[in-house]
Amino acid sequence: MDQNMNSTKEGLISGSGAIQHKAYARVGLLGNPSDVYFGKTISFSLANFWAFVTLEPSPHLIINPHPIHDLVQFDSLDHLVNRLQSEGYYGGVRLLMSICKLFHKHCKDNNINLSPGNFTLSYDTNIPRQAGLSGSSAIVCAALSCLLDFYKVRHLIKVEVRPNLILSAEKELGIVAGLQDRVAQVYGGLVHMDFSKENMDKLGHGIYTPMDISLLPPLHLIYAENPSDSGKVHSTIRQRWLNGDELVISSMKEVADIAAEGKSAILQKNYQKLAELMNRNFDLRRCMFGDECLGALNIEMVEVARRVGATSKFTGSEGAVVAFCPEGPPQVKRLEDKCRKAGFSIQAIQVVPSCLNDVDLKTLSK
């Protein structure tokens, strides 16, 4: 660490005023996707991958494009087209701009005075794209932390509200998502989340309960380096739920109940029960969404794990899988071999401890 940098929880502040924050990828362990249907989930922050944002005071407000993720210079037309087909049109600049706008709006709406001063924002990330690991929200989360420290308003914006702020910045850009990912990234560690309609209507956010990360068994992450065969068919689940589709409503309730059961199983270290719940979570999702929507590559990642007797489910919407090998190291070895033969990457999961510092903790509702 630079001797001129002072460390905060997941952040650095230099003597020159530069502020740096990390936000990590997210794994939805149980209950997803019920977070957008007034359900319950359990998620954790993944130390294997992260986004990193730097804010430096400057005469003008500048958003620096990333030299890779915001590429605007190409070797040829073929290069441009291939790039767009593999990476899409958007990098992180629009995310940084959006959180700046929504942060300003939140402060204005809540009579939080911001001191004058400009800055330059830049970012980097190693979170795999299109892997269902919440790479976009990690950039937004890290940027928000930088803004909180630059304007010295961390104590004025409650921890429980910050995931809503991050989500609003993404919705501004047309990104469809729920609160689960942003809660996991703001809090860090392992978190049980209750998004019941009563809580959401009354509080504007869910009830978030941190759990001890040491209660988790060893887990593994499986993902595709180039998820080109992700599900391309648009899901109709949201509209079916709004229309009162009994299958969707009952299945989504069962998915939410899985998170509640999972909380008890984790607290008791009942890993056999946890394995059953993880498998059931994916099976319900598959029943609701259908194979065409989920995509053959995504389903194959789940099946590769199950063929060696491991339990497995999506980490999020698609693109990566969290797997648990209840039989221990020999089963892990078989899973690693199968993944490599199938062309998938696999890593032992490292869970991030809580990201909240003393100032953050004082803002939490009692």
Coordinates of C-alpha atoms in Angstrom, one line a residue:
M1 CA 0.0 0.0 0.0
D2 CA 1.2 3.5 -0.8
Q3 CA 2.4 5.2 2.4
N4 CA 0.3 8.2 1.5
M5 CA -2.9 6.2 1.5
N6 CA -5.1 5.9 4.5
S7 CA -7.2 2.7 4.6
T8 CA -10.9 2.5 5.3
K9 CA -13.2 -0.6 5.1
E10 CA -12.8 -1.5 1.4
G11 CA -11.5 2.0 0.5
L12 CA -8.4 4.1 0.3
I13 CA -8.0 7.9 0.7
S14 CA -4.7 9.4 -0.3
G15 CA -2.9 12.4 1.1
S16 CA -3.6 14.2 -2.3
G17 CA -7.3 13.6 -1.9
A18 CA -7.7 10.7 -4.3
I19 CA -10.3 8.2 -3.1
Q20 CA -10.5 4.6 -4.2
H21 CA -13.2 2.0 -3.5
K22 CA -13.8 -1.7 -4.4
A23 CA -17.1 -3.4 -4.9
Y24 CA -17.2 -7.1 -5.4
A25 CA -19.1 -9.5 -7.7
R26 CA -22.2 -11.1 -6.1
V27 CA -23.5 -14.7 -5.8
G28 CA -27.2 -15.4 -5.3
L29 CA -27.1 -18.5 -3.1
L30 CA -30.8 -19.0 -2.5
G31 CA -34.1 -17.4 -3.3
N32 CA -33.3 -15.7 -6.6
P33 CA -35.1 -14.4 -8.6
S34 CA -37.8 -13.8 -5.9
D35 CA -36.3 -10.4 -4.9
V36 CA -38.3 -8.6 -7.6
Y37 CA -41.5 -10.5 -6.5
F38 CA -41.6 -9.5 -2.8
G39 CA -39.6 -12.6 -1.9
K40 CA -36.5 -13.6 0.1
T41 CA -33.0 -14.3 -0.9
I42 CA -29.5 -15.1 0.5
S43 CA -26.5 -13.7 -1.3
F44 CA -22.9 -13.0 -0.7
S45 CA -20.1 -10.9 -2.1
L46 CA -17.5 -12.8 -4.1
A47 CA -13.8 -11.9 -3.4
N48 CA -12.6 -13.5 -6.6
F49 CA -13.8 -10.6 -8.8
W50 CA -14.3 -6.9 -8.2
A51 CA -14.7 -3.4 -9.7
F52 CA -12.4 -0.6 -8.6
V53 CA -13.3 3.1 -8.9
T54 CA -10.9 6.0 -8.3
L55 CA -12.0 9.6 -7.6
E56 CA -9.4 12.4 -7.8
P57 CA -10.1 16.1 -7.2
S58 CA -9.8 18.1 -10.4
P59 CA -10.6 21.5 -11.9
H60 CA -13.3 20.0 -14.1
L61 CA -15.7 17.1 -13.7
I62 CA -14.3 14.3 -15.9
I63 CA -15.5 10.7 -16.5
N64 CA -12.5 8.8 -17.8
P65 CA -13.3 6.0 -20.4
H66 CA -11.7 2.7 -19.7
P67 CA -9.1 1.8 -22.3
I68 CA -10.6 -1.6 -22.9
H69 CA -14.2 -1.6 -21.8
D70 CA -15.0 1.8 -23.4
L71 CA -13.0 1.3 -26.6
V72 CA -13.6 3.9 -29.3
Q73 CA -10.6 3.2 -31.6
F74 CA -10.5 0.1 -33.7
D75 CA -8.1 -1.5 -36.1
S76 CA -10.7 -2.1 -38.8
L77 CA -14.4 -2.4 -39.4
D78 CA -14.2 -6.1 -38.7
H79 CA -12.5 -5.3 -35.4
L80 CA -15.4 -3.0 -34.4
V81 CA -18.1 -5.4 -35.4
N82 CA -16.4 -8.4 -33.6
R83 CA -15.9 -6.2 -30.5
L84 CA -19.6 -5.2 -30.4
Q85 CA -20.8 -8.8 -30.9
S86 CA -18.6 -10.0 -28.0
E87 CA -18.8 -7.1 -25.6
G88 CA -21.9 -5.1 -26.6
Y89 CA -22.2 -1.4 -27.0
Y90 CA -21.8 -0.2 -23.5
G91 CA -18.9 0.1 -21.1
G92 CA -18.8 1.8 -17.7
V93 CA -18.8 5.5 -18.5
R94 CA -22.6 5.6 -18.7
L95 CA -22.8 3.9 -15.3
L96 CA -20.6 6.5 -13.7
M97 CA -22.5 9.3 -15.2
S98 CA -25.8 7.8 -14.1
I99 CA -24.8 7.4 -10.4
C100 CA -23.5 11.0 -10.3
K101 CA -26.9 12.2 -11.6
L102 CA -28.9 10.0 -9.2
F103 CA -26.6 10.8 -6.2
H104 CA -27.1 14.5 -6.9
K105 CA -30.9 14.1 -7.1
H106 CA -31.1 12.1 -3.9
C107 CA -29.1 14.7 -2.0
K108 CA -31.2 17.5 -3.4
D109 CA -34.5 15.7 -2.6
N110 CA -33.3 15.0 0.9
N111 CA -31.8 18.5 1.7
I112 CA -28.3 17.1 1.9
N113 CA -25.9 20.0 1.0
L114 CA -23.0 19.1 -1.2
S115 CA -19.8 21.2 -1.0
P116 CA -18.5 22.7 -4.2
G117 CA -15.6 20.9 -6.0
N118 CA -15.0 18.8 -9.1
F119 CA -13.4 15.4 -9.6
T120 CA -12.3 12.9 -12.1
L121 CA -13.7 9.4 -12.0
S122 CA -12.1 6.3 -13.5
Y123 CA -12.7 2.6 -13.1
D124 CA -11.4 -0.8 -13.7
T125 CA -12.9 -4.3 -13.3
N126 CA -12.1 -7.9 -13.6
I127 CA -15.6 -9.2 -13.3
P128 CA -16.4 -11.4 -16.3
R129 CA -19.0 -9.8 -18.6
Q130 CA -22.4 -11.4 -19.1
A131 CA -21.7 -13.9 -16.3
G132 CA -24.5 -13.1 -14.0
L133 CA -22.1 -11.8 -11.3
S134 CA -23.4 -8.2 -11.2
G135 CA -20.5 -6.5 -12.9
S136 CA -22.4 -3.3 -13.7
S137 CA -23.8 -2.7 -10.2
A138 CA -20.3 -3.3 -8.8
I139 CA -19.0 -0.3 -10.7
V140 CA -21.9 1.8 -9.6
C141 CA -21.5 0.7 -6.0
A142 CA -17.8 1.5 -5.9
A143 CA -18.5 4.9 -7.5
L144 CA -21.2 5.7 -4.9
S145 CA -18.8 5.0 -2.1
C146 CA -16.3 7.4 -3.6
L147 CA -19.0 10.1 -3.9
L148 CA -20.0 9.5 -0.2
D149 CA -16.4 10.1 0.9
F150 CA -15.6 13.0 -1.5
Y151 CA -18.6 15.0 -0.3
K152 CA -18.4 13.7 3.3
V153 CA -22.0 12.6 3.4
R154 CA -21.5 8.9 4.3
H155 CA -23.2 9.5 7.7
L156 CA -26.2 11.1 6.0
I157 CA -27.2 8.4 3.6
K158 CA -28.3 5.2 5.3
V159 CA -26.8 1.9 4.4
E160 CA -30.3 0.4 3.7
V161 CA -31.0 3.2 1.2
R162 CA -27.8 2.8 -0.8
P163 CA -28.9 -0.3 -2.8
N164 CA -32.0 1.6 -3.9
L165 CA -29.8 4.5 -5.1
I166 CA -27.6 2.1 -7.1
L167 CA -30.6 0.3 -8.6
S168 CA -32.2 3.7 -9.6
A169 CA -28.9 4.6 -11.4
E170 CA -29.1 1.4 -13.4
K171 CA -32.8 1.7 -14.1
E172 CA -32.1 5.1 -15.5
L173 CA -30.1 3.3 -18.2
G174 CA -32.8 0.7 -18.9
I175 CA -31.1 -2.1 -16.9
V176 CA -33.8 -4.4 -15.5
A177 CA -32.8 -5.8 -12.1
G178 CA -33.8 -6.2 -8.4
L179 CA -32.3 -5.1 -5.1
Q180 CA -30.6 -8.3 -4.1
D181 CA -27.3 -7.7 -6.0
R182 CA -26.9 -4.2 -4.7
V183 CA -27.6 -5.2 -1.1
A184 CA -24.9 -7.9 -1.2
Q185 CA -22.4 -5.4 -2.7
V186 CA -23.2 -2.6 -0.3
Y187 CA -23.1 -4.8 2.8
G188 CA -20.5 -7.3 1.8
G189 CA -20.4 -10.7 3.5
L190 CA -23.4 -13.1 3.6
V191 CA -26.8 -11.5 3.8
H192 CA -30.4 -12.7 4.2
M193 CA -32.8 -10.3 2.6
D194 CA -36.6 -10.1 3.1
F195 CA -38.3 -8.1 0.4
S196 CA -41.9 -8.6 1.6
K197 CA -44.4 -6.2 0.2
E198 CA -45.1 -4.9 3.8
N199 CA -41.5 -4.0 4.3
M200 CA -41.1 -2.5 0.9
D201 CA -44.2 -0.4 1.2
K202 CA -43.5 0.7 4.7
L203 CA -39.7 1.2 4.7
G204 CA -39.0 1.6 1.0
H205 CA -36.5 -1.3 1.3
G206 CA -36.2 -4.8 2.6
I207 CA -35.0 -6.2 6.0
Y208 CA -31.3 -7.1 5.6
T209 CA -29.7 -9.5 8.1
P210 CA -26.0 -10.2 7.9
M211 CA -24.9 -13.7 8.6
D212 CA -21.5 -15.2 9.6
I213 CA -19.6 -16.2 6.5
S214 CA -17.8 -19.0 8.4
L215 CA -21.1 -20.9 8.4
L216 CA -20.9 -21.5 4.7
P217 CA -19.4 -24.8 3.3
P218 CA -16.7 -24.7 0.6
L219 CA -18.4 -23.6 -2.7
H220 CA -17.2 -23.3 -6.3
L221 CA -17.9 -20.9 -9.1
I222 CA -18.4 -22.2 -12.7
Y223 CA -18.6 -19.8 -15.6
A224 CA -18.1 -19.6 -19.3
E225 CA -15.3 -17.3 -20.6
N226 CA -17.4 -16.5 -23.7
P227 CA -21.1 -16.8 -22.8
S228 CA -22.3 -16.4 -26.4
D229 CA -25.0 -19.0 -26.0
S230 CA -26.7 -17.4 -23.1
G231 CA -30.5 -17.4 -23.2
K232 CA -31.7 -15.0 -25.9
V233 CA -35.4 -15.4 -25.5
H234 CA -37.0 -12.6 -23.6
S235 CA -38.7 -13.8 -20.4
T236 CA -42.4 -13.3 -19.9
I237 CA -42.3 -14.2 -16.2
R238 CA -42.8 -10.7 -15.0
Q239 CA -45.9 -10.1 -17.1
R240 CA -47.3 -13.6 -16.2
W241 CA -46.8 -12.8 -12.5
L242 CA -48.6 -9.4 -12.9
N243 CA -51.4 -11.2 -14.7
G244 CA -51.9 -13.6 -11.8
D245 CA -50.4 -16.8 -13.4
E246 CA -50.9 -19.4 -10.7
L247 CA -47.8 -21.4 -11.6
V248 CA -45.5 -18.4 -11.5
I249 CA -47.0 -17.0 -8.3
S250 CA -46.9 -20.3 -6.4
S251 CA -43.4 -21.2 -7.8
M252 CA -42.0 -17.8 -6.9
K253 CA -43.4 -18.1 -3.4
E254 CA -41.7 -21.5 -3.0
V255 CA -38.4 -20.0 -4.3
A256 CA -38.7 -17.3 -1.6
D257 CA -39.5 -20.0 1.1
I258 CA -36.3 -21.7 0.0
A259 CA -34.3 -18.7 1.2
A260 CA -36.1 -18.8 4.6
E261 CA -35.4 -22.6 4.9
G262 CA -31.8 -22.0 3.8
K263 CA -31.2 -19.5 6.5
S264 CA -32.0 -22.1 9.1
A265 CA -30.0 -24.7 7.3
I266 CA -26.9 -22.5 7.2
L267 CA -27.2 -21.5 10.8
Q268 CA -27.4 -25.2 11.7
K269 CA -24.7 -26.1 9.3
N270 CA -27.1 -28.6 7.7
Y271 CA -25.3 -28.8 4.4
Q272 CA -27.3 -31.7 3.1
K273 CA -30.4 -29.6 3.4
L274 CA -28.6 -26.7 1.8
A275 CA -27.7 -28.9 -1.1
E276 CA -31.3 -29.9 -1.6
L277 CA -32.5 -26.3 -1.5
M278 CA -29.9 -25.2 -4.0
N279 CA -31.0 -27.8 -6.5
R280 CA -34.7 -27.1 -5.9
N281 CA -34.1 -23.4 -6.4
F282 CA -32.8 -24.0 -9.9
D283 CA -35.4 -26.7 -10.8
L284 CA -38.2 -24.2 -10.0
R285 CA -36.5 -21.5 -12.0
R286 CA -36.2 -23.9 -15.0
C287 CA -39.8 -24.9 -14.7
M288 CA -41.0 -21.2 -14.7
F289 CA -38.6 -19.8 -17.4
G290 CA -38.1 -22.8 -19.7
D291 CA -35.0 -24.1 -21.4
E292 CA -35.1 -21.8 -24.4
C293 CA -35.1 -18.8 -22.2
L294 CA -32.3 -20.0 -19.9
G295 CA -30.0 -21.0 -22.7
A296 CA -28.3 -24.3 -23.5
L297 CA -24.9 -23.2 -22.3
N298 CA -26.2 -22.0 -18.9
I299 CA -28.1 -25.3 -18.4
E300 CA -25.0 -27.3 -19.3
M301 CA -23.0 -25.6 -16.5
V302 CA -25.6 -26.7 -14.0
E303 CA -25.7 -30.2 -15.5
V304 CA -21.9 -30.7 -15.5
A305 CA -21.9 -30.2 -11.8
R306 CA -24.9 -32.5 -11.2
R307 CA -23.3 -35.3 -13.2
V308 CA -20.6 -35.7 -10.5
G309 CA -23.2 -35.5 -7.8
A310 CA -22.6 -31.8 -6.9
T311 CA -25.5 -29.5 -6.2
S312 CA -25.7 -26.4 -8.5
K313 CA -27.8 -23.4 -9.4
F314 CA -27.4 -20.0 -11.2
T315 CA -25.5 -17.3 -9.3
G316 CA -27.9 -14.7 -10.8
S317 CA -29.9 -14.6 -14.0
E318 CA -27.5 -16.6 -16.2
G319 CA -23.8 -16.9 -17.1
A320 CA -22.4 -18.5 -14.0
V321 CA -23.2 -21.3 -11.5
V322 CA -22.5 -21.8 -7.8
A323 CA -21.7 -25.4 -7.0
F324 CA -21.4 -27.4 -3.7
C325 CA -19.6 -30.7 -3.5
P326 CA -20.9 -32.4 -0.3
E327 CA -18.5 -35.4 -0.7
G328 CA -15.4 -33.2 -0.4
P329 CA -12.1 -32.9 -2.3
P330 CA -12.4 -36.1 -4.4
Q331 CA -15.7 -34.8 -5.8
V332 CA -14.3 -31.3 -6.3
K333 CA -11.5 -32.9 -8.4
R334 CA -14.0 -34.7 -10.6
L335 CA -16.0 -31.5 -11.0
E336 CA -12.8 -29.6 -12.0
D337 CA -12.0 -32.3 -14.6
K338 CA -15.5 -32.2 -16.1
C339 CA -15.5 -28.4 -16.2
R340 CA -12.2 -28.2 -18.1
K341 CA -13.3 -30.9 -20.6
A342 CA -16.5 -28.9 -21.2
G343 CA -14.6 -25.7 -21.6
F344 CA -15.8 -24.0 -18.4
S345 CA -13.7 -22.1 -15.9
I346 CA -14.0 -23.1 -12.2
Q347 CA -12.7 -21.4 -9.1
A348 CA -13.0 -22.1 -5.4
I349 CA -15.2 -19.3 -4.0
Q350 CA -13.8 -16.8 -1.6
V351 CA -16.4 -14.8 0.4
V352 CA -15.9 -11.2 1.2
P353 CA -16.4 -10.2 4.9
S354 CA -18.6 -7.3 5.7
C355 CA -17.7 -4.1 3.8
L356 CA -19.4 -1.8 6.4
N357 CA -17.2 0.6 8.4
D358 CA -18.0 2.3 11.7
V359 CA -19.7 5.3 10.1
D360 CA -21.9 2.9 8.0
L361 CA -22.9 0.9 11.0
K362 CA -24.1 4.0 12.8
T363 CA -26.6 4.7 10.0
L364 CA -28.3 1.3 10.2
S365 CA -31.9 1.2 11.5
K366 CA -32.1 -0.1 15.0

